[in-house]
Coordinates of C-alpha atoms and ligand atoms in Angstrom, one line a residue:
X1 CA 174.3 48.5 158.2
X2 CA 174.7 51.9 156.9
X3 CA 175.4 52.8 153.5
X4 CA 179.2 54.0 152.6
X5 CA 178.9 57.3 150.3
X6 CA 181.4 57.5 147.6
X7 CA 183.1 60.0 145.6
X8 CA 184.4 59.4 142.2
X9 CA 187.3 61.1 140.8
X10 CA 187.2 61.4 137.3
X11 CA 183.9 60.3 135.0
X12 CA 185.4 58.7 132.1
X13 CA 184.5 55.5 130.4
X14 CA 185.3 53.4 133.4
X15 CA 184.2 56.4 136.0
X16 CA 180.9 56.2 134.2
X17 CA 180.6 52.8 134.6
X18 CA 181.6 52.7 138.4
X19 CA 178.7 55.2 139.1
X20 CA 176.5 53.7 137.9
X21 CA 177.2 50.3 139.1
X22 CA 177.6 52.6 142.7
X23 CA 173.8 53.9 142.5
X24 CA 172.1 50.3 140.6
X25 CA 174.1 47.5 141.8
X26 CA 176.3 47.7 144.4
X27 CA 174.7 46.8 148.0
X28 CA 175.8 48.7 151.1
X29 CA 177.1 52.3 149.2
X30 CA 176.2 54.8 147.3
X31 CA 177.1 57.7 145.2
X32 CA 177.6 61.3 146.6
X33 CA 179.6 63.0 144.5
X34 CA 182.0 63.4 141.5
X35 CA 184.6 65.8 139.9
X36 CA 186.2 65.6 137.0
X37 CA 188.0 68.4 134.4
X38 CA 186.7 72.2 133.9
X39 CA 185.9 70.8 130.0
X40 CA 184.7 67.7 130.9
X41 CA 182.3 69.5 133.8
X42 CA 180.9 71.5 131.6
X43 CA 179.8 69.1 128.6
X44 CA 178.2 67.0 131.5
X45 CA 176.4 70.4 132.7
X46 CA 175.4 71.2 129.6
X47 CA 174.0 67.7 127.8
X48 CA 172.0 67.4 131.8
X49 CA 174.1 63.9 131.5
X50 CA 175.9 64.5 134.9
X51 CA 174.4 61.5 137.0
X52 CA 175.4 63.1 140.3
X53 CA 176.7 66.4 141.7
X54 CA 179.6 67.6 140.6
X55 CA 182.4 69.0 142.7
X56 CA 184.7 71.7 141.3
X57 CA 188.0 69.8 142.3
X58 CA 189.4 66.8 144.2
X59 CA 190.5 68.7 147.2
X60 CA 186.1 70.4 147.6
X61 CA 185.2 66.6 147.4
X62 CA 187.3 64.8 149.7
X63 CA 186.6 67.6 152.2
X64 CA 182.8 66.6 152.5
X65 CA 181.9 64.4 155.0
X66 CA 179.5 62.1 153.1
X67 CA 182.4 61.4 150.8
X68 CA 183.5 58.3 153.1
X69 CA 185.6 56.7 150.6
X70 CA 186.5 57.2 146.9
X71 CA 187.1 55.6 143.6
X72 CA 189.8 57.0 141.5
X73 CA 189.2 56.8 137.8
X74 CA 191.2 60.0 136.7
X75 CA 193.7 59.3 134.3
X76 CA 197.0 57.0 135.1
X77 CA 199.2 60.0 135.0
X78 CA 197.0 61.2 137.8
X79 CA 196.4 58.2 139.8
X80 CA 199.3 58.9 142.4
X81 CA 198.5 62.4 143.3
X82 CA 194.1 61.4 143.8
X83 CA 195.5 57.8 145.8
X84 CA 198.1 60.3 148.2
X85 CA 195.1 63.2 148.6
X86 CA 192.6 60.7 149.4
X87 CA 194.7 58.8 151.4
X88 CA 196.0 62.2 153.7
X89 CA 192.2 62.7 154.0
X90 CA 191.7 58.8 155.5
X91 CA 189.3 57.9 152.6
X92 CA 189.4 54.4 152.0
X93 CA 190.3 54.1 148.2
X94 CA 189.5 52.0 145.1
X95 CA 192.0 52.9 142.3
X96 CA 192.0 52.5 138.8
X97 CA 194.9 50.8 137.9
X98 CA 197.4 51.1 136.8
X99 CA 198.7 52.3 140.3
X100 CA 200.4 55.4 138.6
X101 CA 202.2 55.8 135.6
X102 CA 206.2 55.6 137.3
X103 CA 207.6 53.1 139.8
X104 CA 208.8 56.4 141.8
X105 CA 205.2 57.8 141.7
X106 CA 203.7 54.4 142.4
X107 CA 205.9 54.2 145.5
X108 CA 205.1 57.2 147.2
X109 CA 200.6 56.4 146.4
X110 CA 201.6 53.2 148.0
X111 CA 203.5 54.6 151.2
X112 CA 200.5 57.4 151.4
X113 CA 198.2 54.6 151.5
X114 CA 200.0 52.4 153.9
X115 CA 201.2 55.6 156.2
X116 CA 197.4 56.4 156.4
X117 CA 196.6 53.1 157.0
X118 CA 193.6 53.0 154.9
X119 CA 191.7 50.4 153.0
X120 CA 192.3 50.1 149.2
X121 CA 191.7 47.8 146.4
X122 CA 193.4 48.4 142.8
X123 CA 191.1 47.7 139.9
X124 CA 191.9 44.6 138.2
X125 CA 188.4 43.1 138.1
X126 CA 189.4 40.2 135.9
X127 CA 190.3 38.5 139.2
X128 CA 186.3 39.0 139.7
X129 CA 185.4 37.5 136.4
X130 CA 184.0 34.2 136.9
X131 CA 186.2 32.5 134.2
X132 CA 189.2 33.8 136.0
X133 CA 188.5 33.3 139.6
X134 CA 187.5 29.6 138.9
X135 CA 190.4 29.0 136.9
X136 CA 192.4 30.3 139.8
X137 CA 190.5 27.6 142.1
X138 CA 191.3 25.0 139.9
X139 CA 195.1 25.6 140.0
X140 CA 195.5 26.3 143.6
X141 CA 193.6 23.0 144.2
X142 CA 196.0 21.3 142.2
X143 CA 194.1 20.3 139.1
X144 CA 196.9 20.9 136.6
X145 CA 199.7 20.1 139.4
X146 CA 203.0 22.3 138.9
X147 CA 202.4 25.3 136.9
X148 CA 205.0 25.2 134.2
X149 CA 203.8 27.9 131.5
X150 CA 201.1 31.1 131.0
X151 CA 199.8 32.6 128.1
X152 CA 197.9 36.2 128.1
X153 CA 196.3 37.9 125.3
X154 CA 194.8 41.4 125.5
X155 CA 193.5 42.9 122.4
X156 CA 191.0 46.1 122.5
X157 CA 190.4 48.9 120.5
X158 CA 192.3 51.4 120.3
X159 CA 191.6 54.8 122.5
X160 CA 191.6 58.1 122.0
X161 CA 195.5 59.4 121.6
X162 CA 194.9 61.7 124.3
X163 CA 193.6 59.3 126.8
X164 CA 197.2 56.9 125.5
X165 CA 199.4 60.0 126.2
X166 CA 198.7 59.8 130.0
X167 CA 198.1 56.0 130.4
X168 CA 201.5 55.2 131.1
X169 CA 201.9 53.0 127.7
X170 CA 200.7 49.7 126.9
X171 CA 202.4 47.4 129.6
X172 CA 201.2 49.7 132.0
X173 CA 197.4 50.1 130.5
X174 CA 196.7 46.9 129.0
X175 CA 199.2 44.3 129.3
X176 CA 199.2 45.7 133.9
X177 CA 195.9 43.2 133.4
X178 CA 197.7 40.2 132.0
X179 CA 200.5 40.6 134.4
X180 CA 198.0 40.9 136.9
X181 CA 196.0 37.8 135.7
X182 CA 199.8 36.0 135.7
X183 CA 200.5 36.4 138.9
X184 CA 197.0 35.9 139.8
X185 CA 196.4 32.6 138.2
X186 CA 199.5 31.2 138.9
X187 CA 200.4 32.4 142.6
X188 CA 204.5 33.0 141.1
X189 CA 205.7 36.4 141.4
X190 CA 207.6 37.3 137.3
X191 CA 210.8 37.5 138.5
X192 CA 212.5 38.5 134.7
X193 CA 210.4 39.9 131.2
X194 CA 211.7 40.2 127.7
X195 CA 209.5 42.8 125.8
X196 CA 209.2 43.6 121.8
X197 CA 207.0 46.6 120.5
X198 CA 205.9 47.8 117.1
X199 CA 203.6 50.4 115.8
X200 CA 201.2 49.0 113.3
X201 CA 198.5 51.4 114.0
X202 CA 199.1 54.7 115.1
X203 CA 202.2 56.2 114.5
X204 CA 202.0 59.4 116.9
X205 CA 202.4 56.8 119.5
X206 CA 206.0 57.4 118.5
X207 CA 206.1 60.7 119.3
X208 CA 206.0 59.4 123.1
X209 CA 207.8 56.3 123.0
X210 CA 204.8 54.0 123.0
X211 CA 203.9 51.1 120.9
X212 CA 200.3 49.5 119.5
X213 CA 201.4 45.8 119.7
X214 CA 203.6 44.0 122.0
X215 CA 205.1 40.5 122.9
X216 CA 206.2 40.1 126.3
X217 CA 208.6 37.1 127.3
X218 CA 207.7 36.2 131.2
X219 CA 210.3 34.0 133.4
X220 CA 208.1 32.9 137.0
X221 CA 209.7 32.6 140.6
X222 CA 209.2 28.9 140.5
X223 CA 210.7 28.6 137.1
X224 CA 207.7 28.6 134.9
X225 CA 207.6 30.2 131.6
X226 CA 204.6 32.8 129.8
X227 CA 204.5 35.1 126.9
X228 CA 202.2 37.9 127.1
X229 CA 200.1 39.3 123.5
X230 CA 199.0 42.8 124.1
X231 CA 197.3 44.6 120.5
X232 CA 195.4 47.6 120.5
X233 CA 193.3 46.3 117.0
X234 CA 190.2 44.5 117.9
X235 CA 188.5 44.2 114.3
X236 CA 185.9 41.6 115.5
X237 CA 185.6 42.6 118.9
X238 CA 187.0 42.9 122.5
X239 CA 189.3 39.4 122.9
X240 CA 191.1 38.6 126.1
X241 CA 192.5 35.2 126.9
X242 CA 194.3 33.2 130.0
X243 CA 196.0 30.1 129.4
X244 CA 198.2 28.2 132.3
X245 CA 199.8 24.7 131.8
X246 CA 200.4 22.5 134.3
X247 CA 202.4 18.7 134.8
X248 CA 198.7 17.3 135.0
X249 CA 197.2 19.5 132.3
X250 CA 196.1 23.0 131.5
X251 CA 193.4 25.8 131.8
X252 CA 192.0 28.1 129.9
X253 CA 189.6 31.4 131.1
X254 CA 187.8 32.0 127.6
X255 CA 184.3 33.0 127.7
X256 CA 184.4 35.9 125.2
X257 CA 181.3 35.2 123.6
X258 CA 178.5 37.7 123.6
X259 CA 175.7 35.1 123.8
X260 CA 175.8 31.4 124.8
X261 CA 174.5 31.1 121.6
X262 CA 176.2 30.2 118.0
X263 CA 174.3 31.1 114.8
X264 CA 175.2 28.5 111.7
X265 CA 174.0 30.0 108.2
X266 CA 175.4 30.5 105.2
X267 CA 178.5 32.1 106.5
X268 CA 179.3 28.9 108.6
X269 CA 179.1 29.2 112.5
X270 CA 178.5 32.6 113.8
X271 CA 178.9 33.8 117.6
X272 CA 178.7 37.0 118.4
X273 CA 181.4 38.7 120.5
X274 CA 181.6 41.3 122.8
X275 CA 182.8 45.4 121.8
X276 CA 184.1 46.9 124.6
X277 CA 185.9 46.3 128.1
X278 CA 182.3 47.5 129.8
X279 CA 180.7 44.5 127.8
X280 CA 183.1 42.0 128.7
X281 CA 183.4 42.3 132.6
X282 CA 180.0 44.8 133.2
X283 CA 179.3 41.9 135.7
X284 CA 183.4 41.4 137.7
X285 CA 183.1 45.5 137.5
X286 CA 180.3 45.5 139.9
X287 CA 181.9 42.4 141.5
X288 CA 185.2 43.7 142.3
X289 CA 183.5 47.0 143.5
X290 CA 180.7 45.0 145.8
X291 CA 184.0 43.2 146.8
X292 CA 185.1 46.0 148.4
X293 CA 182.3 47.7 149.9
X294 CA 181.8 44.3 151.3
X295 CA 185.4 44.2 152.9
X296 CA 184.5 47.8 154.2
X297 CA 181.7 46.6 155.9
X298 CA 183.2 44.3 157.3
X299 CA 186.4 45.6 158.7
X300 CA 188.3 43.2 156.5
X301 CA 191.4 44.0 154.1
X302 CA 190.3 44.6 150.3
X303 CA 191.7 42.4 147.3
X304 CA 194.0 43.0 145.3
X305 CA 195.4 45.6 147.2
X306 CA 198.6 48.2 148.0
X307 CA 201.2 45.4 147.4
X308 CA 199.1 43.9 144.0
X309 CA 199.2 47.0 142.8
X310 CA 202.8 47.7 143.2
X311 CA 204.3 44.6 142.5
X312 CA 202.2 44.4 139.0
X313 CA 203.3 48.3 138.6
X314 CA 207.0 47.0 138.7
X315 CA 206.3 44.6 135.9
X316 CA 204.8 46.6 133.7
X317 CA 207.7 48.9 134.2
X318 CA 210.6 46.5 133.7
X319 CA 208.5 45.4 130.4
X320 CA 208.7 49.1 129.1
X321 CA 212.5 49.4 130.3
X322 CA 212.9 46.0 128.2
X323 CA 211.0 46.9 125.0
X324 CA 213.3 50.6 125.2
X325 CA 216.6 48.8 126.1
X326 CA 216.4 45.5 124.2
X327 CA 217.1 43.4 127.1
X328 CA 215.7 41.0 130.0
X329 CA 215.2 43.1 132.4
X330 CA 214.7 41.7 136.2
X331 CA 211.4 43.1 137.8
X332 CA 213.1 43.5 141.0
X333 CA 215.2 46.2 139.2
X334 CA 212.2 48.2 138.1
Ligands
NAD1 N1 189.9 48.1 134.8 C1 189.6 48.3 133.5 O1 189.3 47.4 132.7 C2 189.7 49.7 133.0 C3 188.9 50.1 131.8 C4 189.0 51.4 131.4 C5 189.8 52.3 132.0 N2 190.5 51.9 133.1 C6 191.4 52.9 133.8 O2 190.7 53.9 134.3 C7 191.4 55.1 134.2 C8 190.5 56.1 133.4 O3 190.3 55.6 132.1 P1 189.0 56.0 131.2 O4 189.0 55.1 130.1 O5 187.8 56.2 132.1 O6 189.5 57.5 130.8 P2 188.7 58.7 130.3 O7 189.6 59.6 129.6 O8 187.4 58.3 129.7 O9 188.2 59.4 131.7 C9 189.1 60.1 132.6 C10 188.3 61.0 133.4 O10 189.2 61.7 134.3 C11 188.9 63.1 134.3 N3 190.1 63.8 134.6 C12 191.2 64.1 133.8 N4 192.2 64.7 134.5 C13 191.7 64.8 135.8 C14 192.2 65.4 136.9 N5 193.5 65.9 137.0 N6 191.5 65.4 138.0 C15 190.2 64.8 138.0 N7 189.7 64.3 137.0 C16 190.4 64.3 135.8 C17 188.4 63.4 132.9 O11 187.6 64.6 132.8 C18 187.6 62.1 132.6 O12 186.3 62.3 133.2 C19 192.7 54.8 133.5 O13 193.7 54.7 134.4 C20 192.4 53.5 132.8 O14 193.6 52.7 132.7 C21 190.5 50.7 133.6

């Protein structure tokens, strides 16, 4: 079968990260080309670093033909506008999420998308993480019966404030994952959130009506419960959790550990942990991307995909809405 060529938008942390994985690890593409900003071009010229050509805007690289489908890992603030281009072009599109940074912007990527008619997948590669996608098994075979409760944790280092002032704020950056995982893990839709925010760390977060830390109160279709922990301090390392409670029991995707391995000295029992996000899920990255060169191939819709995306978009939003106004806020108002 013939190899898909790809274009990246945006070479970031995670753009990095995706072309590499596009040129070492994922079967059945490869990478043609990528753009990102006039300042960030020219450090890549300069250091030799660029891993590919690079193309002066988004508009020169969707218009090559060996661009047959593109990843978008521009900035959330951005995400709309590279989803609608690339969909106008009939690119089949993996997205960063979050979808965009506004239900209103997140609407019309998702209308492009589905007006075009093309193939996309949002980027929430947890479902791609072993951990997760077993735990997801377990539930829908009925291992813990009637899910009655989730718990999400998310904490990470915090980013560069740049990078925070066009993420869309933390429920759409980090906590979009836990939502995700929520709705994910459980199969309910949140139907209601209760969000509370502080700034512990940074306090020009203020200055855009963001917070570091966050607690978000979930109500579930079917009833359930959840609470959501989102932190941007990480002092011993990268540390995400999942935990869903059944009427039969409970199950947790926890497999944070750096090394099966646990060191016991002086200081008591030592594991090491992973850093970063790229450390954590290097191998659901590369999953979640072979996932959907895969579904290319084969004709076959992507997953998660246009509706995912949206739906976890509207969360997020009704969180932020929440946290601003004090209130419950029903996600179908978002
Ligand atoms: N799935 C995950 O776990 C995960 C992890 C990290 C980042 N992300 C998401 O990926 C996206 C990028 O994050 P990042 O950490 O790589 O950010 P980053 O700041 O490191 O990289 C962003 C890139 O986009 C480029 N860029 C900026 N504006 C652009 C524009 N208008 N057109 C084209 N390129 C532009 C920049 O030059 C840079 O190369 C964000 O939406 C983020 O939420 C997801």
């Amino acid at each position: 079968m013939e190899s898909i060529g790809f274009g990246i938008i945006g070479l970031g942390r995670i753009g990095a990260f995706h072309a590499n994985s596009l040129q070492n690890a994922v079967s059945g593409a490869h990478l043609v080309a990528a753009t990102v900003d006039p300042d960030h071009r020219r450090m890549l010229q300069d250091s030799g670093a660029a891993p590919c050509p690079l193309e002066e805007d988004v508009d020169s690289l969707l218009a090559r033909r060996d661009v047959e489908a593109v990843v978008v890992a521009s900035p959330a603030v951005a995400h709309a506008e590279h989803i609608t281009l690339a969909a106008a072009a009939g690119k089949p599109i993996f997205s960063e999420k979050p979808l965009a940074d506004s239900v209103p912007k997140a609407e019309l990527a998702a209308n492009a998308v589905l007006a075009a008619g093309v193939p996309f997948q949002i980027g929430f590669q947890r479902r791609y993480d072993r951990g997760y996608a077993r735990a997801r098994e377990l539930i829908a075979a009925g291992a813990i019966g009637d899910v009655e409760m989730f718990r999400g944790m998310s904490c990470d280092r915090l980013g560069p404030i740049e990078f925070l002032r066009t993420s869309g704020g933390i429920f759409m950056d980090l906590a979009s994952h836990d939502f995700d995982a929520a709705r994910f893990l459980t199969g309910e839709e949140i139907t209601e959130v209760f969000a509370v925010g502080a700034v512990l760390i940074e306090p020009e977060l203020e200055t855009f009506d963001d917070v570091d830390h966050a607690i978000v109160l979930l109500r579930f279709a079917n009833g359930a419960l959840g609470v959501v922990q989102e932190s941007w301090r990480a002092p011993y390392g990268y540390d995400i959790r999942a935990e869903v409670h059944g009427n039969k029991g409970k199950v947790i995707a926890e497999v944070d550990e750096k090394y099966p391995t646990v060191l016991y000295d002086s200081r008591g029992k030592v594991s090491e942990r992973h850093d970063q996000f790229v450390e954590r899920f290097s191998d659901a990255y590369q999953a979640e991307l072979q996932a959907f060169v895969d579904a290319l191939h084969a004709g076959a819709p992507p997953t998660p995909g246009i509706e995912d995306a949206l739906q976890t978009m509207r969360v997020a939003a009704a969180a932020t809405t929440s946290r601003r106004e004090n209130r419950w806020v029903s996600v179908s108002d978002a």
